[in-house]
């Protein structure tokens, strides 16, 4: 069974909490599909995705114990 | 160390932690300026200080901003910004500090400090680094109102 850690930041923490674990998701598209079912409010949010601290722009396959982070628009400074 | 690396033509700077818990104290900023008196090849400093504004939104006043970050990714990205800035501008040194956690209105949350032999490099690098911090670092500000409600900050 493949486990993936998902981290949420900024506004997304209000929707889904700070982190969760998901099992048997093989790609970022699959992961997003499941997350949107679990947290319908995510559909209205803009965010970038980072897999193991690298931001991605296309569907990416996931590996055992990898970390996927959902990053809404930054507002530092 | 930055100056030594520069004169050797080696553009390597170790990743530094930029995060400070809570507000950045004025005394810390003053000390940081004072430390540069021994670097007599410097002719100009440029400093940017970000301060938490008590915005009024729908008749509610912002009391503080609570900052969170994806720290590992932020430090990785800041390292790239630092390297690119040293490659682009003739800087003697550069220091960046950003708050995490709660910073009350009126307090400092961002401190960017660049130094160079001549003013132009320090000024231009400082401006560019501030812009890049705001757009490229995974940091989020949550505006806390006086009535304990909140909204997520949006950068302009």
mmCIF file of C-alpha atoms in Angstrom:
data_model
loop_
_atom_site.group_PDB
_atom_site.id
_atom_site.type_symbol
_atom_site.label_atom_id
_atom_site.label_comp_id
_atom_site.label_asym_id
_atom_site.label_seq_id
_atom_site.Cartn_x
_atom_site.Cartn_y
_atom_site.Cartn_z
ATOM 1 C CA UNK A 1 0.000 0.000 0.000
ATOM 2 C CA UNK A 2 1.434 3.321 -1.046
ATOM 3 C CA UNK A 3 1.290 6.205 1.402
ATOM 4 C CA UNK A 4 1.534 9.865 0.526
ATOM 5 C CA UNK A 5 1.657 12.829 2.889
ATOM 6 C CA UNK A 6 -0.354 15.888 1.900
ATOM 7 C CA UNK A 7 0.424 19.341 3.358
ATOM 8 C CA UNK A 8 -1.914 22.324 3.209
ATOM 9 C CA UNK A 9 -0.922 25.948 3.650
ATOM 10 C CA UNK A 10 -2.487 29.385 4.057
ATOM 11 C CA UNK A 11 -6.208 29.543 3.417
ATOM 12 C CA UNK A 12 -6.327 25.845 2.556
ATOM 13 C CA UNK A 13 -5.631 24.961 6.216
ATOM 14 C CA UNK A 14 -9.077 26.399 7.033
ATOM 15 C CA UNK A 15 -10.593 23.899 4.578
ATOM 16 C CA UNK A 16 -8.616 20.706 5.065
ATOM 17 C CA UNK A 17 -6.386 21.112 8.151
ATOM 18 C CA UNK A 18 -2.594 21.259 8.112
ATOM 19 C CA UNK A 19 -1.853 17.759 6.816
ATOM 20 C CA UNK A 20 -3.255 14.319 6.086
ATOM 21 C CA UNK A 21 -2.145 10.967 4.733
ATOM 22 C CA UNK A 22 -3.582 9.356 1.648
ATOM 23 C CA UNK A 23 -3.223 5.802 0.468
ATOM 24 C CA UNK A 24 -2.979 4.421 -3.031
ATOM 25 C CA UNK A 25 -2.983 7.596 -5.039
ATOM 26 C CA UNK A 26 -0.641 7.168 -7.983
ATOM 27 C CA UNK A 27 -0.569 10.653 -9.435
ATOM 28 C CA UNK A 28 -1.233 14.259 -8.509
ATOM 29 C CA UNK A 29 -4.386 14.242 -10.676
ATOM 30 C CA UNK A 30 -5.729 11.212 -8.770
ATOM 31 C CA UNK A 31 -4.845 12.875 -5.481
ATOM 32 C CA UNK A 32 -6.650 16.094 -6.431
ATOM 33 C CA UNK A 33 -9.705 14.185 -7.555
ATOM 34 C CA UNK A 34 -9.932 12.440 -4.170
ATOM 35 C CA UNK A 35 -9.245 15.641 -2.237
ATOM 36 C CA UNK A 36 -12.003 17.494 -4.078
ATOM 37 C CA UNK A 37 -14.464 14.742 -3.194
ATOM 38 C CA UNK A 38 -13.419 14.929 0.438
ATOM 39 C CA UNK A 39 -13.253 18.763 0.577
ATOM 40 C CA UNK A 40 -15.609 20.259 -2.031
ATOM 41 C CA UNK A 41 -14.552 23.789 -0.961
ATOM 42 C CA UNK A 42 -11.108 23.129 -2.515
ATOM 43 C CA UNK A 43 -12.630 23.373 -5.995
ATOM 44 C CA UNK A 44 -13.020 27.142 -5.611
ATOM 45 C CA UNK A 45 -9.389 27.678 -4.527
ATOM 46 C CA UNK A 46 -6.313 28.505 -6.574
ATOM 47 C CA UNK A 47 -3.102 26.729 -5.635
ATOM 48 C CA UNK A 48 0.187 25.395 -6.942
ATOM 49 C CA UNK A 49 1.381 21.900 -6.178
ATOM 50 C CA UNK A 50 4.824 20.861 -4.974
ATOM 51 C CA UNK A 51 5.936 17.232 -4.927
ATOM 52 C CA UNK A 52 8.896 16.668 -2.616
ATOM 53 C CA UNK A 53 9.544 20.436 -2.547
ATOM 54 C CA UNK A 54 9.536 20.861 -6.316
ATOM 55 C CA UNK A 55 6.684 22.795 -7.854
ATOM 56 C CA UNK A 56 5.041 20.976 -10.756
ATOM 57 C CA UNK A 57 2.804 22.164 -13.577
ATOM 58 C CA UNK A 58 1.598 18.886 -15.100
ATOM 59 C CA UNK A 59 0.240 15.609 -13.759
ATOM 60 C CA UNK A 60 3.064 13.896 -11.846
ATOM 61 C CA UNK A 61 3.324 10.316 -10.662
ATOM 62 C CA UNK A 62 3.748 9.820 -6.926
ATOM 63 C CA UNK A 63 6.088 7.482 -5.116
ATOM 64 C CA UNK A 64 5.997 5.771 -1.711
ATOM 65 C CA UNK A 65 6.289 8.261 1.181
ATOM 66 C CA UNK A 66 6.421 11.330 -1.010
ATOM 67 C CA UNK A 67 5.114 14.684 0.194
ATOM 68 C CA UNK A 68 2.623 16.692 -1.798
ATOM 69 C CA UNK A 69 2.060 20.316 -0.782
ATOM 70 C CA UNK A 70 -0.828 22.521 -1.885
ATOM 71 C CA UNK A 71 0.321 26.149 -2.015
ATOM 72 C CA UNK A 72 -2.246 28.953 -2.392
ATOM 73 C CA UNK A 73 -1.051 32.397 -3.653
ATOM 74 C CA UNK A 74 1.803 33.637 -1.460
ATOM 75 C CA UNK A 75 1.339 36.639 0.808
ATOM 76 C CA UNK A 76 4.596 37.093 2.692
ATOM 77 C CA UNK A 77 6.280 40.378 3.522
ATOM 78 C CA UNK B 1 32.273 35.744 4.481
ATOM 79 C CA UNK B 2 30.201 36.971 1.551
ATOM 80 C CA UNK B 3 32.873 39.484 0.640
ATOM 81 C CA UNK B 4 35.630 36.849 0.822
ATOM 82 C CA UNK B 5 33.657 34.464 -1.363
ATOM 83 C CA UNK B 6 33.132 37.256 -3.857
ATOM 84 C CA UNK B 7 36.798 38.265 -4.148
ATOM 85 C CA UNK B 8 37.760 34.620 -4.608
ATOM 86 C CA UNK B 9 35.284 34.457 -7.454
ATOM 87 C CA UNK B 10 33.433 31.664 -5.667
ATOM 88 C CA UNK B 11 29.680 32.245 -5.739
ATOM 89 C CA UNK B 12 28.787 29.844 -2.955
ATOM 90 C CA UNK B 13 26.695 30.859 -0.019
ATOM 91 C CA UNK B 14 25.311 28.311 2.412
ATOM 92 C CA UNK B 15 21.517 28.248 2.849
ATOM 93 C CA UNK B 16 20.693 30.554 5.730
ATOM 94 C CA UNK B 17 17.652 30.547 7.947
ATOM 95 C CA UNK B 18 15.741 33.746 7.269
ATOM 96 C CA UNK B 19 12.938 33.147 9.766
ATOM 97 C CA UNK B 20 12.524 34.872 13.117
ATOM 98 C CA UNK B 21 9.732 34.051 15.552
ATOM 99 C CA UNK B 22 7.540 37.143 16.065
ATOM 100 C CA UNK B 23 8.426 40.739 15.197
ATOM 101 C CA UNK B 24 11.912 41.852 14.132
ATOM 102 C CA UNK B 25 13.195 44.187 16.867
ATOM 103 C CA UNK B 26 14.532 47.651 16.004
ATOM 104 C CA UNK B 27 17.562 46.876 18.202
ATOM 105 C CA UNK B 28 18.328 43.798 16.040
ATOM 106 C CA UNK B 29 18.253 46.025 12.940
ATOM 107 C CA UNK B 30 20.493 48.609 14.605
ATOM 108 C CA UNK B 31 22.988 45.906 15.650
ATOM 109 C CA UNK B 32 22.977 44.529 12.131
ATOM 110 C CA UNK B 33 23.891 47.978 10.745
ATOM 111 C CA UNK B 34 26.601 48.442 13.395
ATOM 112 C CA UNK B 35 28.245 45.118 12.476
ATOM 113 C CA UNK B 36 29.114 46.493 9.039
ATOM 114 C CA UNK B 37 31.467 49.216 10.286
ATOM 115 C CA UNK B 38 34.400 46.788 9.990
ATOM 116 C CA UNK B 39 33.657 46.182 6.293
ATOM 117 C CA UNK B 40 35.308 49.320 4.941
ATOM 118 C CA UNK B 41 34.950 48.308 1.277
ATOM 119 C CA UNK B 42 31.235 49.126 1.597
ATOM 120 C CA UNK B 43 30.142 52.535 0.319
ATOM 121 C CA UNK B 44 26.365 52.173 0.446
ATOM 122 C CA UNK B 45 23.640 50.218 2.215
ATOM 123 C CA UNK B 46 20.033 49.784 1.210
ATOM 124 C CA UNK B 47 17.447 48.659 3.731
ATOM 125 C CA UNK B 48 13.804 47.700 3.312
ATOM 126 C CA UNK B 49 11.593 47.291 6.363
ATOM 127 C CA UNK B 50 8.124 45.822 6.024
ATOM 128 C CA UNK B 51 5.722 46.892 8.758
ATOM 129 C CA UNK B 52 2.330 45.412 9.654
ATOM 130 C CA UNK B 53 -0.411 47.870 8.722
ATOM 131 C CA UNK B 54 -3.600 48.229 10.773
ATOM 132 C CA UNK B 55 -5.902 48.074 7.740
ATOM 133 C CA UNK B 56 -9.597 48.612 8.325
ATOM 134 C CA UNK B 57 -11.685 46.082 6.383
ATOM 135 C CA UNK B 58 -15.484 46.155 6.667
ATOM 136 C CA UNK B 59 -15.126 48.335 9.781
ATOM 137 C CA UNK B 60 -12.839 45.812 11.458
ATOM 138 C CA UNK B 61 -9.266 46.740 12.255
ATOM 139 C CA UNK B 62 -6.285 44.410 11.689
ATOM 140 C CA UNK B 63 -4.602 43.868 15.072
ATOM 141 C CA UNK B 64 -1.788 41.597 13.870
ATOM 142 C CA UNK B 65 -0.651 39.318 11.073
ATOM 143 C CA UNK B 66 0.143 35.685 11.752
ATOM 144 C CA UNK B 67 2.743 34.346 9.322
ATOM 145 C CA UNK B 68 3.196 30.712 8.353
ATOM 146 C CA UNK B 69 5.513 29.250 5.724
ATOM 147 C CA UNK B 70 6.493 26.057 3.994
ATOM 148 C CA UNK B 71 9.859 26.627 5.615
ATOM 149 C CA UNK B 72 11.981 24.044 3.822
ATOM 150 C CA UNK B 73 10.785 25.151 0.395
ATOM 151 C CA UNK B 74 11.045 28.845 1.335
ATOM 152 C CA UNK B 75 14.680 28.438 2.435
ATOM 153 C CA UNK B 76 15.486 26.494 -0.722
ATOM 154 C CA UNK B 77 13.932 29.228 -2.880
ATOM 155 C CA UNK B 78 15.580 32.001 -0.872
ATOM 156 C CA UNK B 79 18.926 30.326 -1.468
ATOM 157 C CA UNK B 80 18.333 30.477 -5.241
ATOM 158 C CA UNK B 81 17.272 34.147 -5.014
ATOM 159 C CA UNK B 82 20.418 34.904 -2.998
ATOM 160 C CA UNK B 83 22.711 33.189 -5.525
ATOM 161 C CA UNK B 84 21.035 34.898 -8.478
ATOM 162 C CA UNK B 85 21.198 38.292 -6.786
ATOM 163 C CA UNK B 86 24.925 37.949 -6.058
ATOM 164 C CA UNK B 87 25.494 36.859 -9.672
ATOM 165 C CA UNK B 88 23.562 39.840 -11.041
ATOM 166 C CA UNK B 89 24.689 42.658 -8.725
ATOM 167 C CA UNK B 90 28.088 43.607 -7.371
ATOM 168 C CA UNK B 91 27.135 43.211 -3.706
ATOM 169 C CA UNK B 92 29.347 43.026 -0.662
ATOM 170 C CA UNK B 93 26.684 41.339 1.452
ATOM 171 C CA UNK B 94 22.996 40.694 1.818
ATOM 172 C CA UNK B 95 20.818 39.839 4.817
ATOM 173 C CA UNK B 96 17.164 38.788 4.849
ATOM 174 C CA UNK B 97 14.904 38.259 7.865
ATOM 175 C CA UNK B 98 11.194 37.409 7.753
ATOM 176 C CA UNK B 99 8.850 36.905 10.684
ATOM 177 C CA UNK B 100 6.877 33.772 11.465
ATOM 178 C CA UNK B 101 4.045 33.658 13.980
ATOM 179 C CA UNK B 102 2.190 36.717 15.213
ATOM 180 C CA UNK B 103 3.417 40.254 14.485
ATOM 181 C CA UNK B 104 1.271 43.091 15.940
ATOM 182 C CA UNK B 105 0.350 46.133 13.797
ATOM 183 C CA UNK B 106 3.160 48.677 13.791
ATOM 184 C CA UNK B 107 5.920 46.068 14.186
ATOM 185 C CA UNK B 108 8.493 44.983 11.597
ATOM 186 C CA UNK B 109 7.910 41.692 9.742
ATOM 187 C CA UNK B 110 10.495 41.885 6.922
ATOM 188 C CA UNK B 111 14.072 43.182 6.931
ATOM 189 C CA UNK B 112 16.138 43.176 3.737
ATOM 190 C CA UNK B 113 19.622 44.663 3.896
ATOM 191 C CA UNK B 114 22.036 44.890 0.955
ATOM 192 C CA UNK B 115 25.462 46.541 0.830
ATOM 193 C CA UNK B 116 27.837 47.398 -2.001
ATOM 194 C CA UNK B 117 30.838 49.564 -2.833
ATOM 195 C CA UNK B 118 28.601 51.996 -4.742
ATOM 196 C CA UNK B 119 24.949 52.769 -4.004
ATOM 197 C CA UNK B 120 23.260 51.634 -7.233
ATOM 198 C CA UNK B 121 23.905 47.892 -6.796
ATOM 199 C CA UNK B 122 22.668 47.926 -3.188
ATOM 200 C CA UNK B 123 19.486 49.883 -4.049
ATOM 201 C CA UNK B 124 18.566 47.839 -7.140
ATOM 202 C CA UNK B 125 19.330 44.492 -5.487
ATOM 203 C CA UNK B 126 17.307 45.417 -2.390
ATOM 204 C CA UNK B 127 14.245 46.366 -4.481
ATOM 205 C CA UNK B 128 14.468 43.206 -6.557
ATOM 206 C CA UNK B 129 14.917 40.908 -3.560
ATOM 207 C CA UNK B 130 11.877 42.421 -1.791
ATOM 208 C CA UNK B 131 9.725 41.849 -4.900
ATOM 209 C CA UNK B 132 10.990 38.290 -5.287
ATOM 210 C CA UNK B 133 10.369 37.500 -1.599
ATOM 211 C CA UNK B 134 6.764 38.637 -1.986
ATOM 212 C CA UNK B 135 6.084 36.663 -5.171
ATOM 213 C CA UNK B 136 8.300 33.577 -4.871
ATOM 214 C CA UNK B 137 8.526 32.541 -1.229
ATOM 215 C CA UNK B 138 5.822 30.185 0.120
ATOM 216 C CA UNK B 139 4.823 32.391 3.054
ATOM 217 C CA UNK B 140 1.269 33.273 4.044
ATOM 218 C CA UNK B 141 -0.104 36.075 6.184
ATOM 219 C CA UNK B 142 -3.329 35.731 8.115
ATOM 220 C CA UNK B 143 -4.798 39.092 9.121
ATOM 221 C CA UNK B 144 -6.142 38.847 12.659
ATOM 222 C CA UNK B 145 -8.857 41.349 13.505
ATOM 223 C CA UNK B 146 -9.459 42.902 16.904
ATOM 224 C CA UNK B 147 -12.620 40.786 17.323
ATOM 225 C CA UNK B 148 -10.558 37.573 16.839
ATOM 226 C CA UNK B 149 -11.931 36.800 13.376
ATOM 227 C CA UNK B 150 -9.433 36.566 10.489
ATOM 228 C CA UNK B 151 -8.965 36.802 6.753
ATOM 229 C CA UNK B 152 -6.091 35.624 4.566
ATOM 230 C CA UNK B 153 -3.856 38.418 3.310
ATOM 231 C CA UNK B 154 -3.610 38.964 -0.455
ATOM 232 C CA UNK B 155 -0.441 40.633 -1.771
ATOM 233 C CA UNK B 156 -0.911 43.586 -4.114
#
